[in-house]
Amino acid sequence: MSTKQSLKNRKNRKYNKRWVIVSFTESNDYSVVPVNWLILPPTLELTADNISIVELCRWPPFNVTSIELTNADDPEDLWGLFKIKILSSKIYVNFKEAWHQRVEIESSATENEPELLKKKKKNRQRSSSEDDDSDFEDCSISVTPISKKLKKDVPLTYTELLVRNSDEEFNCELDSVLPLAVEIAASSSVSYIINDDIHTQTTSQVKNTDEIQLYEPYEPFIVPNTSYSTTSTGSLNQKILDILTNMQLEQVNIKKELVASNLILNRLLTKVEVLETNSKNNSLNSAMANQYIDSNFLSLFPIKDKDEFLSVESNIVNEVDFVLKLESFIKSIGGCGLKNNITRVLQKIFSDEFAVISTWTGRGKHISITIGSSEVIKLIKRFIKANSNDVLTDSEFEITVANWLRHANTRLSRAK
């Protein structure tokens, strides 16, 4: 929303601003919300009797203060959508009155909450009370902080989404790897201890073979050289952890690069498909433009008498290929503007000798042809309309054709 639009909306709603008191169900926060932020059914006329049915409202994705609530600007499309509960059926026309009532409602609700929540609510109420006493002299105070989980509806850019997914995947991978690394390190330490015990004690001290089997899974981590001390064992375990962590980081980086590469490839493939489609369409159009225009077809135009006119009319009605040829022929003529295009097409289709014996309505002395209802004129009008970016009305087309026919005698006498 631009600044001019925002100022205009503020002027229009200068005298009809209204507020209600709500609680956000997912965060248990209380706030005064402008009525125009509520999500209402399209045909609902909001009153004190039916306001309790409202369950959703818009909320800005930034730190909301009493300034924004008092201004009550119209919500934008990027604002989040949150579940609410209307705490009072009254619709306030005075923001300060609504704010005082919100403090009282929140105070009464605090009495029924656990001790820890009471302290937090009291601190918030104390801040609100101080604001009330000062009659909102400090209008930059933060109002109703929304928990982060409620901001999930705020759109993310592609870069932010890619980074977030990669970070979440990396954290999940580390959560699964670090316990394994610690387990390996712990098993390695146990193995050293066991190895030392085996070398320092005789085999006769082992009472049964089950105890030996318990240590068999750790054999790959037993170091044959028993001269290692506890200090060297700890440093080796740290090296193992570092190696595993570095390996995991490399895998995450590789996955990020693969994701980015796949997105780039998908975009390139989409562009290639569009180019191929356009190329095919252009080829087909070019083929149509050249395929149907031949010498036999061109010999039929311009029409000189009634017999040739009737022959063309018959071909239009009975032969589909002839219509396609005529369409390609008309499209290839062109012109500067609609009227010039119509005139040039008429000159190519009809001769002046033919135009002398025809009119749009068929009326007039020595007139034998009614051209206004003919198939060839219908096709000319349809093809010109389809091939032009400007709007051509039936009236404009009819007037242009009638004027061209009316001046046929003058053109014919000049030619002689």
Short mmCIF file of C-alpha atoms in Angstrom, two decimals:
data_model
loop_
_atom_site.label_atom_id
_atom_site.label_comp_id
_atom_site.label_asym_id
_atom_site.label_seq_id
_atom_site.Cartn_x
_atom_site.Cartn_y
_atom_site.Cartn_z
CA MET A 1 0.00 0.00 0.00
CA SER A 2 1.46 3.34 -1.01
CA THR A 3 1.73 6.37 1.29
CA LYS A 4 -0.92 8.31 -0.65
CA GLN A 5 -3.37 5.42 -0.44
CA SER A 6 -2.66 5.01 3.26
CA LEU A 7 -3.32 8.73 3.93
CA LYS A 8 -6.50 8.56 1.88
CA ASN A 9 -7.75 5.57 3.84
CA ARG A 10 -6.98 7.33 7.10
CA LYS A 11 -9.05 10.35 6.05
CA ASN A 12 -11.98 8.14 5.00
CA ARG A 13 -11.98 6.30 8.34
CA LYS A 14 -11.35 9.31 10.54
CA TYR A 15 -14.73 9.12 12.21
CA ASN A 16 -15.58 5.40 12.04
CA LYS A 17 -12.56 3.74 13.68
CA ARG A 18 -13.57 0.97 16.09
CA TRP A 19 -11.72 -1.51 18.28
CA VAL A 20 -12.38 -4.77 20.10
CA ILE A 21 -10.55 -6.62 22.86
CA VAL A 22 -9.19 -10.08 21.92
CA SER A 23 -6.84 -12.77 23.16
CA PHE A 24 -4.53 -14.69 20.84
CA THR A 25 -5.38 -18.34 21.47
CA GLU A 26 -1.96 -19.76 20.65
CA SER A 27 0.10 -17.32 22.71
CA ASN A 28 -2.41 -16.26 25.41
CA ASP A 29 -1.66 -12.58 24.73
CA TYR A 30 -4.25 -9.83 25.11
CA SER A 31 -4.62 -6.85 22.83
CA VAL A 32 -6.88 -4.17 21.42
CA VAL A 33 -7.44 -4.90 17.72
CA PRO A 34 -9.00 -2.55 15.11
CA VAL A 35 -12.24 -3.89 13.67
CA ASN A 36 -10.91 -3.62 10.11
CA TRP A 37 -8.18 -6.16 11.02
CA LEU A 38 -10.79 -8.83 11.81
CA ILE A 39 -11.59 -11.54 9.24
CA LEU A 40 -15.35 -11.26 8.70
CA PRO A 41 -17.72 -13.16 6.39
CA PRO A 42 -18.46 -11.12 3.24
CA THR A 43 -22.14 -10.48 4.08
CA LEU A 44 -21.78 -10.04 7.84
CA GLU A 45 -22.80 -6.71 9.37
CA LEU A 46 -20.68 -6.57 12.53
CA THR A 47 -22.68 -5.87 15.72
CA ALA A 48 -22.31 -6.53 19.44
CA ASP A 49 -24.60 -9.56 19.08
CA ASN A 50 -22.65 -11.44 16.40
CA ILE A 51 -19.06 -10.33 17.07
CA SER A 52 -18.37 -13.49 19.10
CA ILE A 53 -18.33 -15.60 15.92
CA VAL A 54 -15.12 -13.91 14.70
CA GLU A 55 -12.14 -16.26 15.16
CA LEU A 56 -9.37 -14.81 12.98
CA CYS A 57 -7.62 -11.49 12.52
CA ARG A 58 -4.73 -9.96 10.54
CA TRP A 59 -1.55 -8.91 12.37
CA PRO A 60 1.50 -7.05 10.97
CA PRO A 61 4.82 -8.91 10.66
CA PHE A 62 6.63 -6.18 12.67
CA ASN A 63 6.65 -4.89 16.24
CA VAL A 64 3.17 -3.45 16.76
CA THR A 65 2.81 -0.35 18.95
CA SER A 66 -0.09 1.76 20.12
CA ILE A 67 0.55 4.05 17.15
CA GLU A 68 -0.40 1.34 14.65
CA LEU A 69 -3.40 0.27 16.74
CA THR A 70 -4.66 3.85 17.05
CA ASN A 71 -4.18 4.59 13.33
CA ALA A 72 -6.06 1.38 12.42
CA ASP A 73 -4.70 1.34 8.87
CA ASP A 74 -6.11 -1.31 6.54
CA PRO A 75 -4.17 -4.60 6.66
CA GLU A 76 -1.88 -5.59 3.81
CA ASP A 77 -1.62 -8.94 2.00
CA LEU A 78 1.70 -9.82 3.69
CA TRP A 79 0.24 -9.60 7.19
CA GLY A 80 -0.09 -12.83 9.17
CA LEU A 81 -3.34 -14.61 10.01
CA PHE A 82 -3.90 -15.56 13.70
CA LYS A 83 -6.55 -17.27 15.76
CA ILE A 84 -8.28 -15.05 18.33
CA LYS A 85 -11.08 -15.04 20.86
CA ILE A 86 -13.30 -12.01 21.38
CA LEU A 87 -13.21 -11.18 25.12
CA SER A 88 -15.92 -8.52 25.16
CA SER A 89 -18.99 -8.09 22.98
CA LYS A 90 -18.62 -4.33 23.14
CA ILE A 91 -17.27 -2.48 20.11
CA TYR A 92 -15.30 0.58 21.26
CA VAL A 93 -15.13 3.87 19.41
CA ASN A 94 -12.51 5.25 21.82
CA PHE A 95 -9.11 3.55 21.80
CA LYS A 96 -8.16 4.67 25.33
CA GLU A 97 -11.38 3.25 26.75
CA ALA A 98 -10.73 -0.07 25.02
CA TRP A 99 -7.16 -0.09 26.32
CA HIS A 100 -8.25 0.48 29.94
CA GLN A 101 -10.80 -2.32 29.61
CA ARG A 102 -8.13 -4.65 28.23
CA VAL A 103 -5.95 -4.01 31.31
CA GLU A 104 -8.85 -4.92 33.60
CA ILE A 105 -9.63 -8.12 31.69
CA GLU A 106 -5.98 -9.18 31.72
CA SER A 107 -5.74 -8.42 35.46
CA SER A 108 -8.74 -10.60 36.27
CA ALA A 109 -7.40 -13.40 34.09
CA THR A 110 -4.02 -13.26 35.90
CA GLU A 111 -5.62 -14.17 39.22
CA ASN A 112 -6.48 -17.66 37.92
CA GLU A 113 -3.06 -18.39 36.42
CA PRO A 114 0.06 -20.05 38.01
CA GLU A 115 2.44 -17.92 40.06
CA LEU A 116 5.13 -17.70 37.35
CA LEU A 117 2.64 -16.47 34.75
CA LYS A 118 1.21 -14.01 37.28
CA LYS A 119 4.59 -12.29 37.64
CA LYS A 120 4.92 -11.94 33.86
CA LYS A 121 1.38 -10.62 33.55
CA LYS A 122 1.89 -8.19 36.44
CA ASN A 123 5.00 -6.76 34.81
CA ARG A 124 3.07 -6.33 31.58
CA GLN A 125 0.09 -4.78 33.38
CA ARG A 126 2.37 -2.42 35.29
CA SER A 127 3.81 -1.24 31.98
CA SER A 128 0.29 -0.85 30.58
CA SER A 129 -0.86 1.07 33.66
CA GLU A 130 2.03 3.47 33.35
CA ASP A 131 1.03 4.05 29.74
CA ASP A 132 -2.57 4.72 30.79
CA ASP A 133 -1.52 7.27 33.43
CA SER A 134 0.51 9.19 30.90
CA ASP A 135 -2.41 9.24 28.43
CA PHE A 136 -0.26 7.55 25.81
CA GLU A 137 2.43 10.21 25.86
CA ASP A 138 4.88 7.48 24.85
CA CYS A 139 3.16 5.92 21.87
CA SER A 140 6.13 3.78 20.86
CA ILE A 141 5.53 1.08 23.49
CA SER A 142 5.35 -2.51 22.24
CA VAL A 143 1.85 -3.95 22.26
CA THR A 144 0.95 -7.63 22.37
CA PRO A 145 4.11 -9.53 21.41
CA ILE A 146 3.18 -12.48 19.21
CA SER A 147 5.10 -15.71 19.75
CA LYS A 148 7.41 -16.77 16.94
CA LYS A 149 5.37 -19.83 16.09
CA LEU A 150 2.46 -17.60 15.12
CA LYS A 151 4.54 -15.87 12.43
CA LYS A 152 4.70 -18.96 10.28
CA ASP A 153 2.37 -17.36 7.72
CA VAL A 154 4.87 -14.61 6.84
CA PRO A 155 6.17 -15.38 3.31
CA LEU A 156 9.86 -16.13 2.85
CA THR A 157 12.02 -15.33 -0.11
CA TYR A 158 13.61 -18.15 -2.06
CA THR A 159 17.07 -17.44 -0.60
CA GLU A 160 15.75 -17.40 2.98
CA LEU A 161 13.87 -20.64 2.40
CA LEU A 162 16.91 -22.35 0.92
CA VAL A 163 19.14 -21.25 3.80
CA ARG A 164 16.54 -22.23 6.39
CA ASN A 165 16.04 -25.70 4.88
CA SER A 166 19.78 -26.23 4.68
CA ASP A 167 20.29 -25.13 8.30
CA GLU A 168 17.46 -27.32 9.55
CA GLU A 169 18.83 -30.26 7.61
CA PHE A 170 22.30 -29.57 8.94
CA ASN A 171 21.04 -29.44 12.55
CA CYS A 172 19.14 -32.69 12.08
CA GLU A 173 22.22 -34.33 10.61
CA LEU A 174 24.39 -33.14 13.49
CA ASP A 175 21.82 -34.36 16.02
CA SER A 176 22.03 -37.81 14.48
CA VAL A 177 25.82 -37.84 14.06
CA LEU A 178 27.09 -36.35 17.32
CA PRO A 179 25.51 -39.02 19.55
CA LEU A 180 27.03 -41.66 17.27
CA ALA A 181 30.42 -39.99 17.45
CA VAL A 182 30.21 -39.80 21.23
CA GLU A 183 29.21 -43.44 21.35
CA ILE A 184 32.14 -44.38 19.14
CA ALA A 185 34.49 -42.33 21.27
CA ALA A 186 33.11 -43.88 24.46
CA SER A 187 33.39 -47.35 23.02
CA SER A 188 36.95 -46.60 22.00
CA SER A 189 37.79 -45.53 25.56
CA VAL A 190 36.22 -48.64 26.95
CA SER A 191 38.20 -50.70 24.48
CA TYR A 192 41.47 -49.20 25.70
CA ILE A 193 40.53 -49.97 29.25
CA ILE A 194 39.54 -53.48 28.31
CA ASN A 195 42.69 -53.93 26.30
CA ASP A 196 44.81 -52.79 29.24
CA ASP A 197 42.93 -55.13 31.55
CA ILE A 198 43.43 -58.02 29.18
CA HIS A 199 47.17 -57.42 29.07
CA THR A 200 47.50 -56.92 32.81
CA GLN A 201 45.34 -59.79 33.97
CA THR A 202 45.50 -63.46 33.22
CA THR A 203 42.82 -65.17 31.21
CA SER A 204 42.03 -67.37 34.20
CA GLN A 205 40.39 -64.41 35.97
CA VAL A 206 37.60 -64.33 33.36
CA LYS A 207 34.80 -66.42 34.87
CA ASN A 208 32.75 -67.02 31.72
CA THR A 209 32.86 -66.39 27.96
CA ASP A 210 29.79 -64.11 28.02
CA GLU A 211 31.87 -61.23 29.34
CA ILE A 212 34.28 -61.57 26.43
CA GLN A 213 31.41 -61.56 23.93
CA LEU A 214 30.14 -58.28 25.36
CA TYR A 215 33.32 -56.53 24.18
CA GLU A 216 33.45 -58.10 20.70
CA PRO A 217 31.50 -55.21 18.99
CA TYR A 218 34.28 -52.82 20.03
CA GLU A 219 37.15 -54.83 18.53
CA PRO A 220 37.47 -52.59 15.42
CA PHE A 221 38.31 -49.68 17.73
CA ILE A 222 40.90 -51.50 19.87
CA VAL A 223 44.40 -50.18 19.30
CA PRO A 224 46.93 -53.06 19.27
CA ASN A 225 49.67 -50.95 20.80
CA THR A 226 48.99 -51.02 24.57
CA SER A 227 51.58 -48.36 25.30
CA TYR A 228 49.02 -45.55 24.63
CA SER A 229 48.11 -43.58 27.69
CA THR A 230 44.74 -42.13 28.70
CA THR A 231 45.79 -38.71 27.39
CA SER A 232 46.51 -40.03 23.88
CA THR A 233 43.19 -41.86 23.93
CA GLY A 234 41.31 -38.64 24.63
CA SER A 235 43.08 -36.77 21.83
CA LEU A 236 42.31 -39.60 19.41
CA ASN A 237 38.65 -39.50 20.38
CA GLN A 238 38.60 -35.75 19.72
CA LYS A 239 40.16 -36.33 16.31
CA ILE A 240 37.44 -38.86 15.51
CA LEU A 241 34.78 -36.35 16.48
CA ASP A 242 36.42 -33.63 14.36
CA ILE A 243 36.67 -35.92 11.33
CA LEU A 244 33.04 -37.00 11.59
CA THR A 245 31.88 -33.40 12.02
CA ASN A 246 33.90 -32.22 9.03
CA MET A 247 32.53 -35.06 6.93
CA GLN A 248 29.01 -34.11 7.89
CA LEU A 249 29.62 -30.44 7.08
CA GLU A 250 30.95 -31.40 3.66
CA GLN A 251 27.85 -33.52 3.01
CA VAL A 252 25.57 -30.63 3.95
CA ASN A 253 27.47 -28.25 1.66
CA ILE A 254 27.24 -30.76 -1.17
CA LYS A 255 23.49 -31.09 -0.63
CA LYS A 256 23.09 -27.30 -0.69
CA GLU A 257 24.96 -27.11 -3.98
CA LEU A 258 22.85 -29.94 -5.42
CA VAL A 259 19.63 -28.20 -4.43
CA ALA A 260 20.75 -24.92 -6.00
CA SER A 261 21.95 -26.73 -9.14
CA ASN A 262 18.64 -28.57 -9.48
CA LEU A 263 16.70 -25.32 -9.23
CA ILE A 264 18.88 -23.67 -11.87
CA LEU A 265 18.52 -26.70 -14.16
CA ASN A 266 14.74 -26.70 -13.75
CA ARG A 267 14.60 -23.03 -14.70
CA LEU A 268 16.79 -23.60 -17.74
CA LEU A 269 14.68 -26.58 -18.84
CA THR A 270 11.51 -24.52 -18.51
CA LYS A 271 12.99 -21.73 -20.64
CA VAL A 272 14.17 -24.25 -23.25
CA GLU A 273 10.68 -25.76 -23.44
CA VAL A 274 9.16 -22.31 -23.94
CA LEU A 275 11.66 -21.53 -26.70
CA GLU A 276 10.94 -24.85 -28.40
CA THR A 277 7.19 -24.25 -28.25
CA ASN A 278 7.56 -20.75 -29.68
CA SER A 279 9.86 -22.03 -32.41
CA LYS A 280 7.34 -24.72 -33.39
CA ASN A 281 4.50 -22.20 -33.45
CA ASN A 282 6.53 -19.80 -35.60
CA SER A 283 7.43 -22.63 -37.97
CA LEU A 284 3.79 -23.66 -38.26
CA ASN A 285 2.70 -20.08 -38.90
CA SER A 286 5.41 -19.64 -41.52
CA ALA A 287 4.42 -22.92 -43.17
CA MET A 288 0.76 -21.86 -43.21
CA ALA A 289 1.69 -18.51 -44.73
CA ASN A 290 3.60 -20.13 -47.60
CA GLN A 291 1.81 -23.42 -48.08
CA TYR A 292 -1.65 -22.27 -49.11
CA ILE A 293 -0.79 -19.35 -51.38
CA ASP A 294 -0.20 -20.80 -54.88
CA SER A 295 -0.59 -19.55 -58.44
CA ASN A 296 -3.95 -21.25 -59.02
CA PHE A 297 -5.38 -19.59 -55.93
CA LEU A 298 -3.98 -16.16 -56.77
CA SER A 299 -5.48 -16.34 -60.28
CA LEU A 300 -8.97 -16.10 -58.75
CA PHE A 301 -8.33 -12.56 -57.47
CA PRO A 302 -9.26 -9.83 -57.86
CA ILE A 303 -12.88 -10.84 -58.62
CA LYS A 304 -14.06 -9.16 -61.87
CA ASP A 305 -17.67 -10.26 -62.37
CA LYS A 306 -20.63 -12.03 -60.81
CA ASP A 307 -19.61 -15.51 -62.01
CA GLU A 308 -16.17 -15.29 -60.39
CA PHE A 309 -17.82 -13.99 -57.21
CA LEU A 310 -20.22 -16.94 -57.05
CA SER A 311 -17.32 -19.34 -57.69
CA VAL A 312 -15.37 -17.93 -54.73
CA GLU A 313 -18.49 -18.11 -52.54
CA SER A 314 -18.93 -21.79 -53.44
CA ASN A 315 -15.29 -22.60 -52.65
CA ILE A 316 -15.61 -20.93 -49.23
CA VAL A 317 -18.67 -22.98 -48.35
CA ASN A 318 -17.46 -26.35 -49.68
CA GLU A 319 -13.64 -26.38 -49.32
CA VAL A 320 -11.83 -26.01 -45.99
CA ASP A 321 -8.43 -25.66 -47.67
CA PHE A 322 -9.66 -22.70 -49.66
CA VAL A 323 -10.63 -20.87 -46.44
CA LEU A 324 -7.14 -21.48 -45.02
CA LYS A 325 -5.57 -20.16 -48.20
CA LEU A 326 -7.78 -17.09 -48.12
CA GLU A 327 -6.85 -16.45 -44.48
CA SER A 328 -3.12 -16.61 -45.26
CA PHE A 329 -3.64 -14.33 -48.27
CA ILE A 330 -5.53 -11.68 -46.27
CA LYS A 331 -3.03 -11.75 -43.38
CA SER A 332 -0.14 -11.17 -45.82
CA ILE A 333 -1.64 -7.91 -47.17
CA GLY A 334 -1.32 -5.74 -44.04
CA GLY A 335 -1.73 -1.97 -43.89
CA CYS A 336 -1.25 1.18 -41.78
CA GLY A 337 -4.15 1.06 -39.34
CA LEU A 338 -7.46 -0.76 -39.53
CA LYS A 339 -9.11 1.35 -42.26
CA ASN A 340 -6.05 1.20 -44.50
CA ASN A 341 -5.83 -2.56 -43.95
CA ILE A 342 -9.51 -3.02 -44.90
CA THR A 343 -9.10 -0.88 -48.04
CA ARG A 344 -5.98 -2.76 -49.18
CA VAL A 345 -7.71 -6.12 -48.66
CA LEU A 346 -10.76 -4.99 -50.69
CA GLN A 347 -8.48 -3.88 -53.52
CA LYS A 348 -6.80 -7.30 -53.59
CA ILE A 349 -10.06 -9.28 -53.40
CA PHE A 350 -12.39 -7.17 -55.63
CA SER A 351 -11.71 -5.21 -58.82
CA ASP A 352 -13.23 -1.79 -59.51
CA GLU A 353 -15.36 -3.33 -62.31
CA PHE A 354 -16.92 -5.67 -59.78
CA ALA A 355 -17.32 -2.91 -57.16
CA VAL A 356 -19.40 -0.86 -59.64
CA ILE A 357 -22.13 -3.53 -59.84
CA SER A 358 -22.27 -4.28 -56.07
CA THR A 359 -23.25 -2.50 -52.87
CA TRP A 360 -23.44 -3.45 -49.20
CA THR A 361 -27.26 -3.77 -49.23
CA GLY A 362 -27.79 -4.62 -52.91
CA ARG A 363 -29.83 -1.48 -53.55
CA GLY A 364 -29.21 0.96 -56.38
CA LYS A 365 -29.44 1.34 -60.13
CA HIS A 366 -27.65 -1.34 -62.18
CA ILE A 367 -26.74 -3.18 -58.93
CA SER A 368 -26.83 -6.97 -59.16
CA ILE A 369 -24.81 -8.16 -56.12
CA THR A 370 -25.39 -7.80 -52.36
CA ILE A 371 -21.96 -7.96 -50.83
CA GLY A 372 -22.81 -7.26 -47.16
CA SER A 373 -24.14 -10.78 -46.46
CA SER A 374 -21.59 -12.67 -48.58
CA GLU A 375 -19.24 -15.29 -47.14
CA VAL A 376 -16.12 -13.58 -48.44
CA ILE A 377 -16.97 -10.33 -46.63
CA LYS A 378 -17.65 -12.27 -43.40
CA LEU A 379 -14.26 -13.96 -43.64
CA ILE A 380 -12.48 -10.67 -44.37
CA LYS A 381 -14.01 -9.07 -41.28
CA ARG A 382 -13.18 -12.06 -39.08
CA PHE A 383 -9.57 -12.36 -40.23
CA ILE A 384 -8.86 -8.63 -39.88
CA LYS A 385 -10.31 -8.58 -36.35
CA ALA A 386 -8.25 -11.61 -35.33
CA ASN A 387 -5.04 -10.20 -36.79
CA SER A 388 -5.36 -6.66 -35.34
CA ASN A 389 -4.39 -5.41 -31.89
CA ASP A 390 -7.00 -2.62 -32.10
CA VAL A 391 -10.74 -3.03 -31.62
CA LEU A 392 -12.77 -3.11 -34.85
CA THR A 393 -16.55 -2.75 -34.52
CA ASP A 394 -19.01 -4.08 -37.08
CA SER A 395 -20.22 -0.55 -37.74
CA GLU A 396 -16.73 0.74 -38.55
CA PHE A 397 -16.09 -2.18 -40.88
CA GLU A 398 -19.43 -1.74 -42.69
CA ILE A 399 -18.90 2.00 -43.19
CA THR A 400 -15.37 1.50 -44.55
CA VAL A 401 -16.52 -1.16 -47.06
CA ALA A 402 -19.56 0.89 -48.18
CA ASN A 403 -17.41 3.99 -48.79
CA TRP A 404 -14.92 1.98 -50.84
CA LEU A 405 -17.73 0.56 -53.00
CA ARG A 406 -19.36 4.00 -53.43
CA HIS A 407 -16.19 5.51 -54.93
CA ALA A 408 -15.65 2.65 -57.38
CA ASN A 409 -16.98 4.69 -60.37
CA THR A 410 -14.54 7.48 -59.65
CA ARG A 411 -11.57 5.11 -59.42
CA LEU A 412 -12.62 3.34 -62.63
CA SER A 413 -13.01 6.56 -64.63
CA ARG A 414 -9.61 7.79 -63.46
CA ALA A 415 -8.00 4.51 -64.53
CA LYS A 416 -9.40 4.88 -68.05
#
